[in-house]
Amino acid sequence: MNAESNLHRRGFLGAAAVTAGGLLGPGLRILRAGEPGKVGETPHFWYRLAPEGPYIDSQRGDRAFGFKDDRIYLSEDNAKTWSRSASFPEAENITFSCFLKDGNILFATREKLFLSTDGLQSHRQIIVKDQKGGDYLPHTPKDPNLPGWYFHPLDGVHTWDVDGREMLVWGNYCNVVGGPVPVNIYYSVDGGKTVKIAYSFGRNPSFQEKGVAPGSFLGDPANPAVARHVHCVSFNPAEKAFYACTGDIDRSAGHECHWLRGEYDAKADAWSWKTLVSVNSNSRYKSGGINFVDGQVYWAADANGPKPADQPYDRGVFRCAPADIADPSRHTRLFAAPFEMANMLIQDGVMFAGHCAPASTLKTGIAYSPDMGKSWVEYDLAEYGPRSPVRFQTKNGEGWFRMDLRKGWIDRGEVLFLKPKA
């Protein structure tokens, strides 16, 4: 059996299949799209880099938010043109943005949060409120160039309709670059005008300013649970409950990988959270890309050890009933992923997940299922070099998914759009 046939037998197409003449069958050829504006295709989807211009940080419907140099930009035609822009000196430090249903745009630098309610004609800083209603202010870093990433997410979907109103909920993926920072889940129920803390993790001694006394560590001193960062927050409409998962590995303060389940009481404006699982890092619970479809929960595992040499990595794409999350015996592994993946998105029956480039033999690896996990194909968009697809966002007004291509795992590279074929 030749290499290409073997890849077909294993259920995915890797770099070898793409580079071996580029042929996947009679008359079928993979096209390449290594330059902005060029469209490539696979048997399952078209793909293209964002055009030259502002970095497209988020999209919703026909709108897109971008930034470049010292300006922020708004498009109302799927990033073809930028109808509005405004001066924003910290534009290159933007780490998060989100469109709200009412038209508001919430965006953040590394440690500050801003809101525009008038299409970027103006914007104002938003001060987060803690669980007691007080101002939650960023700490003063020892190095002003490393204030920490307070608001940067790894996932890309952050708004849901809950009992007739939109809720914005997200967690920060942090403590990789940018300086130490507390790990939180944030929320807003009024279009970003008020942002509060839904959950705050405890004080992780591994991610603090050097030389700071434990009494001044970042994090909630009353919470014994620690994490390095949040991987994903998602909403299950069948239960009206939010789920979150975190990373990273066991250090000196216990497990950092958790699954949480949270319920929001709108009348009391209060949260109740339950820890479903706390485990080590060679586990399917070190994960991301949580999605809920037809009452089932789907996720992609980021398991990466450490582990005994004879123990396999507990990786893949999994599905189960939400009540069975803590019981691995009741999980269905839909895809046995060869590399760790912490991002996945499901929309209109299509599932796709991105590889962590530093851990993968593929350059820019994307696992794709056109039929809710019944079959899988794995593609390498190798012309982009080693990139990790993250921050997947749902289709824009023209049917294109949007994602970041990160250098390594965290540094901003390019923006990729992907459109499924019918």
mmCIF file of N, CA, C and O in Angstrom, residues 333-395:
data_model
loop_
_atom_site.group_PDB
_atom_site.id
_atom_site.type_symbol
_atom_site.label_atom_id
_atom_site.label_comp_id
_atom_site.label_asym_id
_atom_site.label_seq_id
_atom_site.Cartn_x
_atom_site.Cartn_y
_atom_site.Cartn_z
ATOM 1 N N ARG A 333 -15.504 8.419 21.172
ATOM 2 C CA ARG A 333 -14.403 9.084 20.470
ATOM 3 C C ARG A 333 -14.735 9.077 18.980
ATOM 4 O O ARG A 333 -14.733 8.030 18.331
ATOM 5 N N LEU A 334 -15.001 10.261 18.442
ATOM 6 C CA LEU A 334 -15.365 10.380 17.043
ATOM 7 C C LEU A 334 -14.151 10.405 16.126
ATOM 8 O O LEU A 334 -14.248 10.024 14.955
ATOM 9 N N PHE A 335 -13.032 10.877 16.638
ATOM 10 C CA PHE A 335 -11.831 11.012 15.824
ATOM 11 C C PHE A 335 -10.618 10.835 16.719
ATOM 12 O O PHE A 335 -10.487 11.518 17.740
ATOM 13 N N ALA A 336 -9.747 9.894 16.349
ATOM 14 C CA ALA A 336 -8.520 9.640 17.107
ATOM 15 C C ALA A 336 -7.423 10.556 16.574
ATOM 16 O O ALA A 336 -6.665 10.180 15.678
ATOM 17 N N ALA A 337 -7.337 11.754 17.103
ATOM 18 C CA ALA A 337 -6.407 12.760 16.591
ATOM 19 C C ALA A 337 -4.962 12.371 16.905
ATOM 20 O O ALA A 337 -4.653 12.001 18.043
ATOM 21 N N PRO A 338 -4.062 12.473 15.929
ATOM 22 C CA PRO A 338 -2.654 12.157 16.190
ATOM 23 C C PRO A 338 -1.916 13.262 16.933
ATOM 24 O O PRO A 338 -0.844 13.029 17.473
ATOM 25 N N PHE A 339 -2.478 14.476 16.949
ATOM 26 C CA PHE A 339 -1.821 15.611 17.596
ATOM 27 C C PHE A 339 -2.829 16.332 18.479
ATOM 28 O O PHE A 339 -4.042 16.192 18.313
ATOM 29 N N GLU A 340 -2.324 17.137 19.405
ATOM 30 C CA GLU A 340 -3.234 17.838 20.301
ATOM 31 C C GLU A 340 -3.997 18.951 19.597
ATOM 32 O O GLU A 340 -3.471 19.635 18.714
ATOM 33 N N MET A 341 -5.252 19.112 19.983
ATOM 34 C CA MET A 341 -6.128 20.127 19.416
ATOM 35 C C MET A 341 -6.945 20.719 20.564
ATOM 36 O O MET A 341 -7.547 19.987 21.345
ATOM 37 N N ALA A 342 -6.983 22.046 20.657
ATOM 38 C CA ALA A 342 -7.734 22.690 21.729
ATOM 39 C C ALA A 342 -8.757 23.676 21.186
ATOM 40 O O ALA A 342 -9.283 24.499 21.924
ATOM 41 N N ASN A 343 -9.051 23.585 19.891
ATOM 42 C CA ASN A 343 -10.035 24.452 19.261
ATOM 43 C C ASN A 343 -10.882 23.634 18.305
ATOM 44 O O ASN A 343 -10.349 22.827 17.533
ATOM 45 N N MET A 344 -12.200 23.856 18.354
ATOM 46 C CA MET A 344 -13.098 23.190 17.423
ATOM 47 C C MET A 344 -14.363 24.034 17.319
ATOM 48 O O MET A 344 -14.760 24.710 18.271
ATOM 49 N N LEU A 345 -14.986 23.978 16.142
ATOM 50 C CA LEU A 345 -16.247 24.682 15.943
ATOM 51 C C LEU A 345 -17.182 23.797 15.142
ATOM 52 O O LEU A 345 -16.745 23.059 14.247
ATOM 53 N N ILE A 346 -18.467 23.863 15.474
ATOM 54 C CA ILE A 346 -19.500 23.119 14.766
ATOM 55 C C ILE A 346 -20.570 24.107 14.330
ATOM 56 O O ILE A 346 -21.071 24.891 15.143
ATOM 57 N N GLN A 347 -20.925 24.069 13.044
ATOM 58 C CA GLN A 347 -22.028 24.875 12.534
ATOM 59 C C GLN A 347 -22.592 24.206 11.291
ATOM 60 O O GLN A 347 -21.840 23.807 10.406
ATOM 61 N N ASP A 348 -23.899 24.078 11.241
ATOM 62 C CA ASP A 348 -24.591 23.516 10.082
ATOM 63 C C ASP A 348 -24.069 22.134 9.719
ATOM 64 O O ASP A 348 -23.914 21.798 8.535
ATOM 65 N N GLY A 349 -23.794 21.324 10.732
ATOM 66 C CA GLY A 349 -23.369 19.950 10.503
ATOM 67 C C GLY A 349 -21.906 19.765 10.185
ATOM 68 O O GLY A 349 -21.425 18.633 10.062
ATOM 69 N N VAL A 350 -21.159 20.861 10.040
ATOM 70 C CA VAL A 350 -19.727 20.797 9.749
ATOM 71 C C VAL A 350 -18.938 20.943 11.045
ATOM 72 O O VAL A 350 -19.242 21.803 11.880
ATOM 73 N N MET A 351 -17.922 20.117 11.215
ATOM 74 C CA MET A 351 -17.027 20.188 12.358
ATOM 75 C C MET A 351 -15.599 20.378 11.851
ATOM 76 O O MET A 351 -15.192 19.713 10.895
ATOM 77 N N PHE A 352 -14.849 21.283 12.477
ATOM 78 C CA PHE A 352 -13.429 21.368 12.151
ATOM 79 C C PHE A 352 -12.637 21.781 13.385
ATOM 80 O O PHE A 352 -13.123 22.514 14.241
ATOM 81 N N ALA A 353 -11.428 21.244 13.476
ATOM 82 C CA ALA A 353 -10.546 21.489 14.614
ATOM 83 C C ALA A 353 -9.146 21.769 14.093
ATOM 84 O O ALA A 353 -8.752 21.281 13.021
ATOM 85 N N GLY A 354 -8.378 22.566 14.838
ATOM 86 C CA GLY A 354 -7.040 22.951 14.411
ATOM 87 C C GLY A 354 -5.954 22.280 15.215
ATOM 88 O O GLY A 354 -6.107 22.044 16.419
ATOM 89 N N HIS A 355 -4.854 21.968 14.546
ATOM 90 C CA HIS A 355 -3.710 21.359 15.209
ATOM 91 C C HIS A 355 -2.850 22.414 15.907
ATOM 92 O O HIS A 355 -2.727 23.544 15.438
ATOM 93 N N CYS A 356 -2.233 22.010 16.996
ATOM 94 C CA CYS A 356 -1.186 22.803 17.628
ATOM 95 C C CYS A 356 0.095 22.595 16.818
ATOM 96 O O CYS A 356 0.691 21.509 16.842
ATOM 97 N N ALA A 357 0.508 23.624 16.087
ATOM 98 C CA ALA A 357 1.607 23.468 15.142
ATOM 99 C C ALA A 357 2.910 22.983 15.777
ATOM 100 O O ALA A 357 3.604 22.141 15.194
ATOM 101 N N PRO A 358 3.317 23.489 16.958
ATOM 102 C CA PRO A 358 4.595 23.017 17.509
ATOM 103 C C PRO A 358 4.613 21.525 17.825
ATOM 104 O O PRO A 358 5.693 20.935 17.942
ATOM 105 N N ALA A 359 3.439 20.912 17.952
ATOM 106 C CA ALA A 359 3.375 19.495 18.299
ATOM 107 C C ALA A 359 3.071 18.611 17.102
ATOM 108 O O ALA A 359 3.096 17.388 17.218
ATOM 109 N N SER A 360 2.779 19.204 15.946
ATOM 110 C CA SER A 360 2.279 18.460 14.804
ATOM 111 C C SER A 360 3.362 18.280 13.742
ATOM 112 O O SER A 360 4.234 19.128 13.570
ATOM 113 N N THR A 361 3.276 17.185 12.995
ATOM 114 C CA THR A 361 4.132 17.004 11.837
ATOM 115 C C THR A 361 3.580 17.743 10.620
ATOM 116 O O THR A 361 4.263 17.869 9.609
ATOM 117 N N LEU A 362 2.344 18.222 10.708
ATOM 118 C CA LEU A 362 1.756 19.036 9.659
ATOM 119 C C LEU A 362 2.129 20.501 9.893
ATOM 120 O O LEU A 362 2.397 20.908 11.016
ATOM 121 N N LYS A 363 2.115 21.275 8.840
ATOM 122 C CA LYS A 363 2.425 22.698 8.968
ATOM 123 C C LYS A 363 1.239 23.456 9.551
ATOM 124 O O LYS A 363 1.320 24.043 10.633
ATOM 125 N N THR A 364 0.130 23.462 8.801
ATOM 126 C CA THR A 364 -1.113 24.088 9.270
ATOM 127 C C THR A 364 -2.202 23.034 9.148
ATOM 128 O O THR A 364 -2.828 22.880 8.100
ATOM 129 N N GLY A 365 -2.398 22.276 10.204
ATOM 130 C CA GLY A 365 -3.281 21.121 10.168
ATOM 131 C C GLY A 365 -4.695 21.443 10.584
ATOM 132 O O GLY A 365 -4.924 22.101 11.606
ATOM 133 N N ILE A 366 -5.653 20.985 9.800
ATOM 134 C CA ILE A 366 -7.073 21.148 10.111
ATOM 135 C C ILE A 366 -7.766 19.807 9.917
ATOM 136 O O ILE A 366 -7.703 19.213 8.835
ATOM 137 N N ALA A 367 -8.401 19.299 10.966
ATOM 138 C CA ALA A 367 -9.230 18.102 10.885
ATOM 139 C C ALA A 367 -10.655 18.539 10.581
ATOM 140 O O ALA A 367 -11.192 19.443 11.229
ATOM 141 N N TYR A 368 -11.291 17.889 9.604
ATOM 142 C CA TYR A 368 -12.566 18.372 9.075
ATOM 143 C C TYR A 368 -13.553 17.207 8.935
ATOM 144 O O TYR A 368 -13.205 16.145 8.420
ATOM 145 N N SER A 369 -14.775 17.438 9.394
ATOM 146 C CA SER A 369 -15.853 16.465 9.209
ATOM 147 C C SER A 369 -17.057 17.165 8.600
ATOM 148 O O SER A 369 -17.565 18.131 9.167
ATOM 149 N N PRO A 370 -17.547 16.690 7.465
ATOM 150 C CA PRO A 370 -18.715 17.310 6.848
ATOM 151 C C PRO A 370 -20.043 16.764 7.352
ATOM 152 O O PRO A 370 -21.103 17.249 6.933
ATOM 153 N N ASP A 371 -20.003 15.780 8.271
ATOM 154 C CA ASP A 371 -21.222 15.044 8.626
ATOM 155 C C ASP A 371 -21.306 14.754 10.127
ATOM 156 O O ASP A 371 -21.635 13.649 10.531
ATOM 157 N N MET A 372 -20.984 15.754 10.938
ATOM 158 C CA MET A 372 -21.113 15.641 12.396
ATOM 159 C C MET A 372 -20.296 14.500 12.991
ATOM 160 O O MET A 372 -20.716 13.833 13.921
ATOM 161 N N GLY A 373 -19.110 14.279 12.427
ATOM 162 C CA GLY A 373 -18.182 13.336 13.029
ATOM 163 C C GLY A 373 -18.275 11.918 12.526
ATOM 164 O O GLY A 373 -17.539 11.053 13.008
ATOM 165 N N LYS A 374 -19.132 11.644 11.531
ATOM 166 C CA LYS A 374 -19.202 10.287 10.980
ATOM 167 C C LYS A 374 -17.961 9.960 10.164
ATOM 168 O O LYS A 374 -17.504 8.817 10.132
ATOM 169 N N SER A 375 -17.441 10.950 9.459
ATOM 170 C CA SER A 375 -16.212 10.766 8.690
ATOM 171 C C SER A 375 -15.323 11.981 8.884
ATOM 172 O O SER A 375 -15.810 13.083 9.166
ATOM 173 N N TRP A 376 -14.019 11.777 8.729
ATOM 174 C CA TRP A 376 -13.042 12.839 8.963
ATOM 175 C C TRP A 376 -11.987 12.845 7.870
ATOM 176 O O TRP A 376 -11.599 11.790 7.354
ATOM 177 N N VAL A 377 -11.533 14.018 7.537
ATOM 178 C CA VAL A 377 -10.387 14.196 6.656
ATOM 179 C C VAL A 377 -9.458 15.189 7.340
ATOM 180 O O VAL A 377 -9.917 16.140 7.973
ATOM 181 N N GLU A 378 -8.170 14.967 7.230
ATOM 182 C CA GLU A 378 -7.209 15.869 7.850
ATOM 183 C C GLU A 378 -6.370 16.515 6.754
ATOM 184 O O GLU A 378 -5.732 15.834 5.955
ATOM 185 N N TYR A 379 -6.401 17.847 6.712
ATOM 186 C CA TYR A 379 -5.715 18.592 5.667
ATOM 187 C C TYR A 379 -4.546 19.372 6.255
ATOM 188 O O TYR A 379 -4.614 19.853 7.384
ATOM 189 N N ASP A 380 -3.515 19.524 5.422
ATOM 190 C CA ASP A 380 -2.380 20.353 5.779
ATOM 191 C C ASP A 380 -2.293 21.502 4.782
ATOM 192 O O ASP A 380 -1.973 21.296 3.613
ATOM 193 N N LEU A 381 -2.601 22.709 5.233
ATOM 194 C CA LEU A 381 -2.462 23.897 4.387
ATOM 195 C C LEU A 381 -1.026 24.384 4.523
ATOM 196 O O LEU A 381 -0.734 25.422 5.118
ATOM 197 N N ALA A 382 -0.116 23.589 3.987
ATOM 198 C CA ALA A 382 1.313 23.732 4.269
ATOM 199 C C ALA A 382 1.904 25.008 3.702
ATOM 200 O O ALA A 382 2.975 25.434 4.153
ATOM 201 N N GLU A 383 1.223 25.637 2.726
ATOM 202 C CA GLU A 383 1.790 26.848 2.133
ATOM 203 C C GLU A 383 1.872 27.994 3.119
ATOM 204 O O GLU A 383 2.599 28.973 2.894
ATOM 205 N N TYR A 384 1.154 27.900 4.237
ATOM 206 C CA TYR A 384 1.201 28.967 5.242
ATOM 207 C C TYR A 384 2.330 28.766 6.241
ATOM 208 O O TYR A 384 2.533 29.613 7.116
ATOM 209 N N GLY A 385 3.035 27.659 6.138
ATOM 210 C CA GLY A 385 4.090 27.388 7.100
ATOM 211 C C GLY A 385 3.523 26.877 8.406
ATOM 212 O O GLY A 385 2.333 26.580 8.516
ATOM 213 N N PRO A 386 4.361 26.764 9.446
ATOM 214 C CA PRO A 386 3.873 26.255 10.741
ATOM 215 C C PRO A 386 2.952 27.266 11.407
ATOM 216 O O PRO A 386 3.395 28.315 11.880
ATOM 217 N N ARG A 387 1.662 26.955 11.435
ATOM 218 C CA ARG A 387 0.658 27.834 12.017
ATOM 219 C C ARG A 387 -0.356 26.999 12.794
ATOM 220 O O ARG A 387 -0.693 25.882 12.405
ATOM 221 N N SER A 388 -0.859 27.583 13.881
ATOM 222 C CA SER A 388 -1.896 26.951 14.698
ATOM 223 C C SER A 388 -3.206 27.697 14.483
ATOM 224 O O SER A 388 -3.310 28.873 14.833
ATOM 225 N N PRO A 389 -4.227 27.051 13.913
ATOM 226 C CA PRO A 389 -5.528 27.706 13.761
ATOM 227 C C PRO A 389 -6.249 27.775 15.121
ATOM 228 O O PRO A 389 -6.438 26.760 15.792
ATOM 229 N N VAL A 390 -6.634 28.988 15.527
ATOM 230 C CA VAL A 390 -7.332 29.201 16.791
ATOM 231 C C VAL A 390 -8.405 30.272 16.592
ATOM 232 O O VAL A 390 -8.525 30.874 15.538
ATOM 233 N N ARG A 391 -9.207 30.498 17.641
ATOM 234 C CA ARG A 391 -10.237 31.540 17.667
ATOM 235 C C ARG A 391 -11.184 31.420 16.468
ATOM 236 O O ARG A 391 -11.394 32.359 15.706
ATOM 237 N N PHE A 392 -11.776 30.226 16.320
ATOM 238 C CA PHE A 392 -12.725 29.988 15.238
ATOM 239 C C PHE A 392 -13.998 30.793 15.474
ATOM 240 O O PHE A 392 -14.552 30.784 16.574
ATOM 241 N N GLN A 393 -14.474 31.434 14.426
ATOM 242 C CA GLN A 393 -15.713 32.197 14.510
ATOM 243 C C GLN A 393 -16.697 31.729 13.457
ATOM 244 O O GLN A 393 -16.318 31.311 12.360
ATOM 245 N N THR A 394 -17.996 31.805 13.798
ATOM 246 C CA THR A 394 -19.041 31.316 12.920
ATOM 247 C C THR A 394 -19.078 32.101 11.612
ATOM 248 O O THR A 394 -18.490 33.167 11.478
ATOM 249 N N LYS A 395 -19.806 31.578 10.650
ATOM 250 C CA LYS A 395 -19.831 32.101 9.289
ATOM 251 C C LYS A 395 -20.260 33.564 9.247
ATOM 252 O O LYS A 395 -21.155 33.983 9.990
#
